[in-house]
Short mmCIF file of C-alpha atoms in Angstrom, two decimals:
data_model
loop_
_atom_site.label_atom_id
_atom_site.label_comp_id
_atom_site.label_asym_id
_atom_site.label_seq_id
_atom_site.Cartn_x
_atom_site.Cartn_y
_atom_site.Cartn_z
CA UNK A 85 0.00 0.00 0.00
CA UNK A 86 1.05 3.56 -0.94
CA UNK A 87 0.89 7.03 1.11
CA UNK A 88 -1.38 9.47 -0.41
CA UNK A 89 -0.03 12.82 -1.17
CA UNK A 90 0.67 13.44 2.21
CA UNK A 91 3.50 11.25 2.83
CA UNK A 92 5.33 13.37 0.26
CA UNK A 93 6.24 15.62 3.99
CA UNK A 94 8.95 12.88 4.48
CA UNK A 95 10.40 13.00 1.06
CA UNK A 96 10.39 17.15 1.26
CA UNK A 97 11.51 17.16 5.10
CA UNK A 98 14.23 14.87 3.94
CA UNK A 99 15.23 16.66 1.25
CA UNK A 100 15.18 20.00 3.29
CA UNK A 101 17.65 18.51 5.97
CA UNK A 102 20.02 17.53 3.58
CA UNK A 103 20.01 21.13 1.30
CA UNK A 104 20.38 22.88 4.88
CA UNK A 105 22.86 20.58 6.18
CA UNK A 106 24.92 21.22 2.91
CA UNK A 107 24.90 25.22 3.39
CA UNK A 108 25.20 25.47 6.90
CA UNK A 109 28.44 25.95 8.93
CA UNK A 110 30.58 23.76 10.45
CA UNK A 111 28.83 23.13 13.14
CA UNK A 112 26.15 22.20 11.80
CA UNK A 113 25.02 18.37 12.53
CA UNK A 114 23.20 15.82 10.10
CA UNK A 115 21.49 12.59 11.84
CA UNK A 116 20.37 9.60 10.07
CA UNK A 117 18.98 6.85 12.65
CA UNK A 118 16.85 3.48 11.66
CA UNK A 119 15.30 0.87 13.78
CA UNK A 120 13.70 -2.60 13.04
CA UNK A 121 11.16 -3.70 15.68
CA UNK A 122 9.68 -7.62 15.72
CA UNK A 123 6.83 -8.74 17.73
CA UNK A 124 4.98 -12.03 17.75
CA UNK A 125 2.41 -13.67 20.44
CA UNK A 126 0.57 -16.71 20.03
CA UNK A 127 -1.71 -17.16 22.93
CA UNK A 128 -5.41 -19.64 22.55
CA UNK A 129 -6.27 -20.36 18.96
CA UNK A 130 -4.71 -17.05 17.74
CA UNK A 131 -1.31 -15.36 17.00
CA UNK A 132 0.00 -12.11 15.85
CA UNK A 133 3.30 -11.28 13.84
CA UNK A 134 4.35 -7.57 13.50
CA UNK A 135 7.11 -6.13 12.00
CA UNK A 136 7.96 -2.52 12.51
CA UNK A 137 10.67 -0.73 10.69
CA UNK A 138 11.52 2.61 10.89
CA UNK A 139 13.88 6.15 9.30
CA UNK A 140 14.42 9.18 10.69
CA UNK A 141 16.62 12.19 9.46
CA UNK A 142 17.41 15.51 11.64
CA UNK A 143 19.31 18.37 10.59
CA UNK A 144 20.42 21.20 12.92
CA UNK A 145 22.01 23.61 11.08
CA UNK A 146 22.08 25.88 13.78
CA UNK A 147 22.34 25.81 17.61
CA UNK A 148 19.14 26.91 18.03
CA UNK A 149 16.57 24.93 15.37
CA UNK A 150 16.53 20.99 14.70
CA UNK A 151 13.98 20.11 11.99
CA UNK A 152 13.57 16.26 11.44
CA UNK A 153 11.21 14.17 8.89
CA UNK A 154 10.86 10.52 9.42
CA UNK A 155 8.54 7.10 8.49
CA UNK A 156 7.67 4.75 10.44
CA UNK A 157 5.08 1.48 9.49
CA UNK A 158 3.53 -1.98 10.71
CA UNK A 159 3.47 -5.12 8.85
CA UNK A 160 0.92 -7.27 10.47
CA UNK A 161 -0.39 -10.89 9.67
CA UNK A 162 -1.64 -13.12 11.78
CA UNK A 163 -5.22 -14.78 13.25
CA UNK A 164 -7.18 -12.61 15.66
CA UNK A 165 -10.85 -13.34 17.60
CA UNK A 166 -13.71 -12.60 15.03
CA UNK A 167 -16.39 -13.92 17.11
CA UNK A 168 -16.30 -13.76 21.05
CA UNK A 169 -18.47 -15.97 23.06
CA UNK A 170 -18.26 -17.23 27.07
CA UNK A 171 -18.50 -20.21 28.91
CA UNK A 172 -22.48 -20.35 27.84
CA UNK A 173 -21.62 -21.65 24.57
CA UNK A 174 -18.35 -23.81 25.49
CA UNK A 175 -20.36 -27.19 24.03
CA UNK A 176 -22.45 -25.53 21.56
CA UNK A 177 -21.12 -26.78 17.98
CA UNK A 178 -21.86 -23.31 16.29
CA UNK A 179 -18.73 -21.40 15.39
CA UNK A 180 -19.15 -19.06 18.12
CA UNK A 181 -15.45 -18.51 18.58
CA UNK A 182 -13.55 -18.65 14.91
CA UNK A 183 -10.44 -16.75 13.78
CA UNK A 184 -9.93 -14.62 10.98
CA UNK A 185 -6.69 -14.01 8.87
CA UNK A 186 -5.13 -10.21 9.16
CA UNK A 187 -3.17 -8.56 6.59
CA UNK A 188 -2.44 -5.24 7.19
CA UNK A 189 0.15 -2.60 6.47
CA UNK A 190 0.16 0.96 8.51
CA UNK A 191 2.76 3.60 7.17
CA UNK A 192 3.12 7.07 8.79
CA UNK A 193 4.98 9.89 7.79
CA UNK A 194 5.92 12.77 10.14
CA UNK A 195 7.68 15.87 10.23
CA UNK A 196 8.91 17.89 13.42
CA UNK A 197 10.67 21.24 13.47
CA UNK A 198 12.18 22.57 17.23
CA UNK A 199 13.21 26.16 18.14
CA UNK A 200 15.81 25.97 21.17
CA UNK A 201 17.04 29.09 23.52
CA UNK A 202 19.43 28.91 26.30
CA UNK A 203 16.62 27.65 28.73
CA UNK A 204 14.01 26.92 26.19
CA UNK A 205 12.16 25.33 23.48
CA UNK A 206 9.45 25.21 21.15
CA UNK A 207 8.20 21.91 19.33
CA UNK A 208 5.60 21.15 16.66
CA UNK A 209 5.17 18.72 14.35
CA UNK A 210 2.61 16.45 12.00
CA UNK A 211 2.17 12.94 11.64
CA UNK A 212 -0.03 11.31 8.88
CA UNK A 213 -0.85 7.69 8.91
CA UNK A 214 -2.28 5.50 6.40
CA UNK A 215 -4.07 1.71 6.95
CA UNK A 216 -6.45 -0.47 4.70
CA UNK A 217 -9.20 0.75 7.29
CA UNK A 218 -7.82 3.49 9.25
CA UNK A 219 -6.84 6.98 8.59
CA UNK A 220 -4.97 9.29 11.17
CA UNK A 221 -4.02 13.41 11.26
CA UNK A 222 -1.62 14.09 13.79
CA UNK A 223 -0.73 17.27 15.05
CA UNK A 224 1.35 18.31 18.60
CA UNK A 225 3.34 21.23 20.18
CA UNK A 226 5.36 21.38 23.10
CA UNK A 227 7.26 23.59 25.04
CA UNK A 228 9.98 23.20 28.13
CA UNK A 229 11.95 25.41 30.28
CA UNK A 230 14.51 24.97 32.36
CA UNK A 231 15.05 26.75 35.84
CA UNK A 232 17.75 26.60 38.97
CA UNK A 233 21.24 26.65 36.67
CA UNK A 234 19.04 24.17 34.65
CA UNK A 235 17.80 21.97 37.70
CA UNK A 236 14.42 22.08 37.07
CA UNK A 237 12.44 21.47 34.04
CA UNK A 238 9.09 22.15 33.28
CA UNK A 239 7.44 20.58 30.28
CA UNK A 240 3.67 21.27 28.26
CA UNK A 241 2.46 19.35 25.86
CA UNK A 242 -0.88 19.15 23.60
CA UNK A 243 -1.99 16.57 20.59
CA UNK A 244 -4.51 16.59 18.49
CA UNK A 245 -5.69 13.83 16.44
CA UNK A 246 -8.17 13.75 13.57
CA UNK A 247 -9.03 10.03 12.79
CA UNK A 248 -11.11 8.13 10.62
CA UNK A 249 -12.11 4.29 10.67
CA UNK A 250 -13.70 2.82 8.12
CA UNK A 251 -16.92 0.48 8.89
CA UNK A 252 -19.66 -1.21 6.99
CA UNK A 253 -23.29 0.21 6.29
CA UNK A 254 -25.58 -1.65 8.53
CA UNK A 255 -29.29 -1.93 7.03
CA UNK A 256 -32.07 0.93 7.85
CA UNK A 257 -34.17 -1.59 9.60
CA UNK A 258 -31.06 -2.43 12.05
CA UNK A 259 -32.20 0.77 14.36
CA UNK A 260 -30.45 -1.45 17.79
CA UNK A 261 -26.53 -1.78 18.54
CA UNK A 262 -27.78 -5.86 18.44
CA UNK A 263 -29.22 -5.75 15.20
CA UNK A 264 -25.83 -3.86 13.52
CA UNK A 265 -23.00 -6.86 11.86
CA UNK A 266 -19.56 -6.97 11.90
CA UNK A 267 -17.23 -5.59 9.07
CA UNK A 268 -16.49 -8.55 7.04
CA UNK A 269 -12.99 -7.23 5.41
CA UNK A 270 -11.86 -3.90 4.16
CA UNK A 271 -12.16 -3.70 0.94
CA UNK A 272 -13.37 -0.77 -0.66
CA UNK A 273 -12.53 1.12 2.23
CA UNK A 274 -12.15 4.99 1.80
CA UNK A 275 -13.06 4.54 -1.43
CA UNK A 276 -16.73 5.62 -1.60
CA UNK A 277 -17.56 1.68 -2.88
CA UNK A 278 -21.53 0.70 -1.89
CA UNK A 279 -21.66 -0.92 1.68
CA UNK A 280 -18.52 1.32 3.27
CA UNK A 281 -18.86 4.09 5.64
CA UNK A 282 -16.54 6.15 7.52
CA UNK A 283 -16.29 7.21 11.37
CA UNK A 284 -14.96 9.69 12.96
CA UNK A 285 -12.24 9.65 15.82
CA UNK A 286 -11.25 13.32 17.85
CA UNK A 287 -8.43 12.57 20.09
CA UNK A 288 -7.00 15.41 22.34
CA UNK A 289 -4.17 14.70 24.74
CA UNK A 290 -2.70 16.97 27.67
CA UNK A 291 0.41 16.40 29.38
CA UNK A 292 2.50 18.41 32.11
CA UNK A 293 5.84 17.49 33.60
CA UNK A 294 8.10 18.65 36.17
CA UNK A 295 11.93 17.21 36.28
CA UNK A 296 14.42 17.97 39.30
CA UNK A 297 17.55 17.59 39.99
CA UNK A 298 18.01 16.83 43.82
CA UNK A 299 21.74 16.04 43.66
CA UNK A 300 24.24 15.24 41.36
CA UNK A 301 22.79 11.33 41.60
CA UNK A 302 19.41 12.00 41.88
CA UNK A 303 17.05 12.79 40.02
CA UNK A 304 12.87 12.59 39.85
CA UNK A 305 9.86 13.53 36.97
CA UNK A 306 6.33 13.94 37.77
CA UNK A 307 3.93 14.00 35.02
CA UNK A 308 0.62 14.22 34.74
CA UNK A 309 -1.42 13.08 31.27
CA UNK A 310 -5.02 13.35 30.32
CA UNK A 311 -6.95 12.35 26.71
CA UNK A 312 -10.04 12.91 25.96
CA UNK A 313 -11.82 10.41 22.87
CA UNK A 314 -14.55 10.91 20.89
CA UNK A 315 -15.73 8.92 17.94
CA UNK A 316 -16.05 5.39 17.38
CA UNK A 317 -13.65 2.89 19.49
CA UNK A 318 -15.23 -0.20 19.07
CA UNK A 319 -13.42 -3.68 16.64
CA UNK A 320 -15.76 -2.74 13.57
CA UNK A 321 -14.50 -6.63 12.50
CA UNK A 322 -15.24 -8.14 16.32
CA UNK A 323 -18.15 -9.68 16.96
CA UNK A 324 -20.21 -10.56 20.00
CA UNK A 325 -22.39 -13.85 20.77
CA UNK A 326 -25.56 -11.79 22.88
CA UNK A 327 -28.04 -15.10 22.66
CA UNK A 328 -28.96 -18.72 21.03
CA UNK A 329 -28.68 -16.57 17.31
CA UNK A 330 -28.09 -13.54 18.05
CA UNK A 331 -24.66 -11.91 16.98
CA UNK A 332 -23.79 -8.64 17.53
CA UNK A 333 -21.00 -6.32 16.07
CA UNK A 334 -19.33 -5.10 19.33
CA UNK A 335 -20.24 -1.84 20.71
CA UNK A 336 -18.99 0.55 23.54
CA UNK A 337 -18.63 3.83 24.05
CA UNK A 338 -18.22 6.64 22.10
CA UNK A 339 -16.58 8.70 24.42
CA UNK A 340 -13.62 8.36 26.64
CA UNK A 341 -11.83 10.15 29.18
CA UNK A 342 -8.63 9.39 30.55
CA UNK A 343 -5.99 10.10 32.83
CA UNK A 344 -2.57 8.94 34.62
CA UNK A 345 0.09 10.49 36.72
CA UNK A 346 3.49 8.62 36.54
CA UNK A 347 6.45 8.86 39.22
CA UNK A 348 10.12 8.30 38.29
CA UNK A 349 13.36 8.22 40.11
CA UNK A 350 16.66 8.23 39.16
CA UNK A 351 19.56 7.02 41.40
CA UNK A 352 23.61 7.11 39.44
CA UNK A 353 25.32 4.70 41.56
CA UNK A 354 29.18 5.80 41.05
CA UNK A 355 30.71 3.17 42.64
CA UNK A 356 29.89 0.70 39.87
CA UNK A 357 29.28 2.96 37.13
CA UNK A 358 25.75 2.37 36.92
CA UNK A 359 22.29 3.79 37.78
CA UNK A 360 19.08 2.62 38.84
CA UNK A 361 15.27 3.76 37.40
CA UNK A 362 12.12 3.74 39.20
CA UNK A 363 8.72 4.41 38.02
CA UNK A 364 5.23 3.95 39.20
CA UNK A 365 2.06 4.89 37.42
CA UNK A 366 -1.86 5.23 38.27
CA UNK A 367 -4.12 5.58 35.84
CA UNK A 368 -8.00 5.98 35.38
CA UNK A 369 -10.88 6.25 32.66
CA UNK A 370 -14.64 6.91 32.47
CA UNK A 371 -15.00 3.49 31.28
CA UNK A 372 -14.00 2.00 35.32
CA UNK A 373 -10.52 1.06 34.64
CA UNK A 374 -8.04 1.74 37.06
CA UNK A 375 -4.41 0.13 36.53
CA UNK A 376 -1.01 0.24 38.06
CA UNK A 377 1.92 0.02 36.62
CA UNK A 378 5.89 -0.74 38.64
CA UNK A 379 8.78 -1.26 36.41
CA UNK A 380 12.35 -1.16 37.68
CA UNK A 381 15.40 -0.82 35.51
CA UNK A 382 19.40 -1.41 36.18
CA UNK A 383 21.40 0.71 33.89
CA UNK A 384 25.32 -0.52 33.94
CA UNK A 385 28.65 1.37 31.70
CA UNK A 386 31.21 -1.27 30.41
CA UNK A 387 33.94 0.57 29.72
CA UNK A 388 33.22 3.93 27.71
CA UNK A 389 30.85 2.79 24.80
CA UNK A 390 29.18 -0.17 26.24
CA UNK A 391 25.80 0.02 28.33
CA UNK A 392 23.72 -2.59 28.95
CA UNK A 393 20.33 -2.23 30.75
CA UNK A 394 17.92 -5.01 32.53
CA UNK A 395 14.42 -4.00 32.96
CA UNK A 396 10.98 -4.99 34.81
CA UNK A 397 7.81 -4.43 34.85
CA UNK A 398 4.19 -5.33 36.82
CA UNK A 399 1.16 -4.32 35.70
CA UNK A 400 -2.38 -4.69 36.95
CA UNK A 401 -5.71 -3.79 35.76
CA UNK A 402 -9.38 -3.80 36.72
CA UNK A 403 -11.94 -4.45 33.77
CA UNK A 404 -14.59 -1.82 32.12
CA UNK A 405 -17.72 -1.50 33.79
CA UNK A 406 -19.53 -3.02 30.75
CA UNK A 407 -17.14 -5.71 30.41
CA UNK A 408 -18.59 -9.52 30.62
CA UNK A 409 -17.03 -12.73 29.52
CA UNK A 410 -20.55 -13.74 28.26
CA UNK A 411 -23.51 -11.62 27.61
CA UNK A 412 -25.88 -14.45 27.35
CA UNK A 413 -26.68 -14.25 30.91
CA UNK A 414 -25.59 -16.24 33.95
CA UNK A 415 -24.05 -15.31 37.27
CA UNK A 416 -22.08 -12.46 37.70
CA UNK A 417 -19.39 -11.68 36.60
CA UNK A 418 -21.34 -13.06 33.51
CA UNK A 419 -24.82 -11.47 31.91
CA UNK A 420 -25.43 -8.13 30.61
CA UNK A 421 -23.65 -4.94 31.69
CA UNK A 422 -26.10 -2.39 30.32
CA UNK A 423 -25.87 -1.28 26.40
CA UNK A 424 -22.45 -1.96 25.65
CA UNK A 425 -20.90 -5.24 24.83
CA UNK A 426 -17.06 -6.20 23.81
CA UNK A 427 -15.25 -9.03 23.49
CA UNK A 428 -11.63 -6.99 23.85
CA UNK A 429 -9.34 -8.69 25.87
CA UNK A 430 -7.58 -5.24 27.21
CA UNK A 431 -10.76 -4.34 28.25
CA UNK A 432 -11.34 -7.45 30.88
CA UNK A 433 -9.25 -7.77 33.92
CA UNK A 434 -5.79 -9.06 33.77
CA UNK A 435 -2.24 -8.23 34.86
CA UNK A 436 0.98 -8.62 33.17
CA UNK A 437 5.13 -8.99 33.67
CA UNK A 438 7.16 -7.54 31.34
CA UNK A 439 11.22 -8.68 31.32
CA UNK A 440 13.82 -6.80 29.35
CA UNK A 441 17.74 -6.56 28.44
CA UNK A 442 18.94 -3.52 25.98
CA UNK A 443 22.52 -3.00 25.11
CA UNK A 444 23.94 0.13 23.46
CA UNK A 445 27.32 0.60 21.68
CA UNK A 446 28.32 4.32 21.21
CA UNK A 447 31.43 6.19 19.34
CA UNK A 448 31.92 9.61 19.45
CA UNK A 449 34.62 11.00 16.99
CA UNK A 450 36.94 13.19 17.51
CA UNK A 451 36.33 16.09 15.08
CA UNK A 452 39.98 15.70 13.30
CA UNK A 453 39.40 11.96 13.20
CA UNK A 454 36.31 10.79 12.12
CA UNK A 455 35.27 7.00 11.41
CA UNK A 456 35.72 6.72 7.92
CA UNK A 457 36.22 10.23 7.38
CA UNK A 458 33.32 11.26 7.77
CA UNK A 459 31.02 9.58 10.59
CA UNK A 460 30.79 11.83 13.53
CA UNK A 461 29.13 9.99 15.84
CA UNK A 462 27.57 6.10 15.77
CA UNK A 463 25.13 4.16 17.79
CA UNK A 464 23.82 0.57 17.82
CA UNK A 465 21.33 -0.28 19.95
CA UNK A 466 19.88 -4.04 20.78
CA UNK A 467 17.18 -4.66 22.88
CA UNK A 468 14.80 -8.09 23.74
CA UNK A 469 11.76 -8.03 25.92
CA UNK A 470 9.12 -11.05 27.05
CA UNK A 471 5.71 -9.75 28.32
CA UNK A 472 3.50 -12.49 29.88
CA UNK A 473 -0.76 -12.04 30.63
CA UNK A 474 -2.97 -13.42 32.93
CA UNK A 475 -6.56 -12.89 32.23
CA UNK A 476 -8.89 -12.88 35.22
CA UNK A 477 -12.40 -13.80 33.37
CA UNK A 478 -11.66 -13.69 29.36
CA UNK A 479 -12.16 -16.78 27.90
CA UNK A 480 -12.90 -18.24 24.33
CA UNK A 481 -16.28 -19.68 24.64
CA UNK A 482 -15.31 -20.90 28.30
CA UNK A 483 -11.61 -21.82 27.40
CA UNK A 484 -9.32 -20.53 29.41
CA UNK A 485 -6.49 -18.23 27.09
CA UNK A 486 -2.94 -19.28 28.12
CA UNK A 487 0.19 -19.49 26.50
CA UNK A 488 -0.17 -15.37 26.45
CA UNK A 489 3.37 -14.35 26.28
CA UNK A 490 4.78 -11.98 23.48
CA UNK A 491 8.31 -11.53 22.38
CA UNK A 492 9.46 -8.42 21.03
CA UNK A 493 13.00 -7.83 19.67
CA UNK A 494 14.42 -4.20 18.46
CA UNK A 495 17.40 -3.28 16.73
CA UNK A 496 18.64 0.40 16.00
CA UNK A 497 21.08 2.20 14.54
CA UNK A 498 22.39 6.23 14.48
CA UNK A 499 24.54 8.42 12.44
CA UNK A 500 25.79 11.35 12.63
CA UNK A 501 27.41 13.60 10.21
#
């Protein structure tokens, strides 16, 4: 699949770093830096496969303005839930719980320019993204100051997103949320073809940060994040088993509010070179999830290029307020939850572990000696995480999901010129 006219901002950011890098002075700086992310899961009768890569390009031709254009996408194939029933229907011999191939591809484009003072700067940028189904318009600022001899940082930030998703026509006579059908693939998609309609997603996110620098080894961040959602959020392909013949697409709420605070410390250890990170988060929607999050990470220097970083994390979370394992009816925690239904997983109670190792190999040339004669500066980055779930009540059709681990590996590399 192919960007639309829009993803011609990498191409002329691109372009524009290079032209300014080429007149600038000498100290002006060119960076080229690529990563290549892989993730896979295969938990109960379904698996996903996801590969990410990734280009960025920044040019600073002067100390105070960094403009950078990059690309990012998602290759995705795999089996996924199409139909989600509980334990009601766990001997029925309908196909209440099937899987359906997915084939996607998700490219973005996105540019970002940065105005820097002494103590300050100024960020905006644009992001467009592009999938069969989905279409998303991306814009952000940001400012930060520092304070204290640069001890203190205060940080604002705003994004706004204008999304589309593309669903299916359901008939005129199909007035109820469990009378509308599923999406059955997306073809014809955003391209005005009979059957095909379009909704709307407004996404507006806050966030406010304050760093400090106790001592010369310690250091903390406070931030504080809040989105707001409107539009459509439900799996236009998902859907839900409500009675003996009666399948619904899933439906939830249009609108969303949510918000988190997050804690981190910072502690350099100098006696063995190395420091240690800890963060802890809250967070809490409209929809009745609340979720903590702990994750811990050891940050060691071998030598003066090598670091190598261990990290993990614990993460639990309460389920929706309309969320149900089976809508059919039963005892609680089964039977309806009002006028929304959903068979999401995320949306159920679970909690999670998340282990991690990331290495990092950095050169920094001297300016009279550069690596080849011309490489200023060169990073390579590694990294390899497992992430395990335990699901509280979801099931498929009264099975148990296990085997929910996913493996993600990520390797990156830096330039600079």
């Amino acid at each position: 699949m192919q960007l639309g006219s829009r993803s011609g901002v990498v191409v002329v950011l691109a372009a524009a770093c290079i032209a300014v890098a080429g007149s600038a002075r000498a100290q002006s700086v060119v960076e080229v830096d690529t990563s290549h992310t892989i993730f896979y899961e295969a938990p109960t009768k379904t698996h996903m496969f996801v590969y990410s890569p990734s280009a960025d390009v920044q040019a600073s031709p002067w100390a105070w303005l960094d403009v950078r254009g990059g690309w990012e996408a998602d290759v995705v194939s795999g089996a996924s839930v199409a139909t989600k029933a509980g334990p009601a229907y766990a001997s029925n011999h309908a196909d209440v719980v099937s899987t359906a191939s997915v084939h996607d591809l998700r490219n973005m484009a996105r540019g970002e320019i940065d105005l820097k003072g002494d103590v300050t700067s100024l960020t905006a940028g644009y992001a467009y993204g592009i999938e069969h189904d989905y279409r998303s318009n991306s814009l952000h600022v940001n400012a930060r100051t520092d304070a204290f001899q640069h001890n203190t940082t205060f940080e604002l930030s705003y994004a706004r997103n204008f999304d589309s998703v593309c669903d299916g026509v359901q008939r005129a006579s199909d007035v109820l949320p469990s009378q509308w059908t599923a999406l059955e693939n997306s073809t014809g998609c955003f391209t005005k073809a009979a059957g095909r309609t379009t909704h709307d997603i407004g996404i507006d996110t806050y966030e406010a940060s304050w760093g400090q620098a106790w001592t010369p080894v310690i250091e903390t961040q406070l931030t504080y994040t809040a989105q707001l959602v409107d539009g459509f959020q439900s799996d236009p392909y998902r859907s839900v088993i409500l009675g003996e013949g009666l399948k619904a697409q899933e439906h939830i709420p249009n609108e969303r509010a949510r918000e988190a605070v997050t804690a981190r410390i910072a502690w350099y250890l100098r006696s063995i070179k190395g420091a240690v990170r800890l963060s802890l988060r809250g967070y809490h929607d409209t929809w009745a999830i609340d979720s903590g999050t702990a994750e811990l990470e050891l940050e060691k220097s071998l030598g003066e290029s090598v670091r190598v970083m261990l990290r993990g994390r614990l993460y639990k979370q309460a389920g929706a307020v309309f969320w149900s394992d089976d809508y059919t009816g039963g005892v609680p925690p089964l039977g309806p939850r009002g006028q929304y239904f959903t068979g999401d997983r995320e949306l159920s109670p679970f909690w999670s572990w998340l282990a991690g190792v990331r290495a990092v190999w950095t050169i920094n040339a001297a300016a009279h000696q550069r690596l080849l004669g011309f490489i200023e500066s060169f990073k390579l980055a590694g990294s390899a995480n497992m992430q395990g779930f335990s699901y509280d009540e979801y099931t498929l059709g009264g099975t148990p999901v296990s085997n929910a681990i996913a493996y993600v590996a990520t390797v990156s590399l830096a330039l600079g010129f």
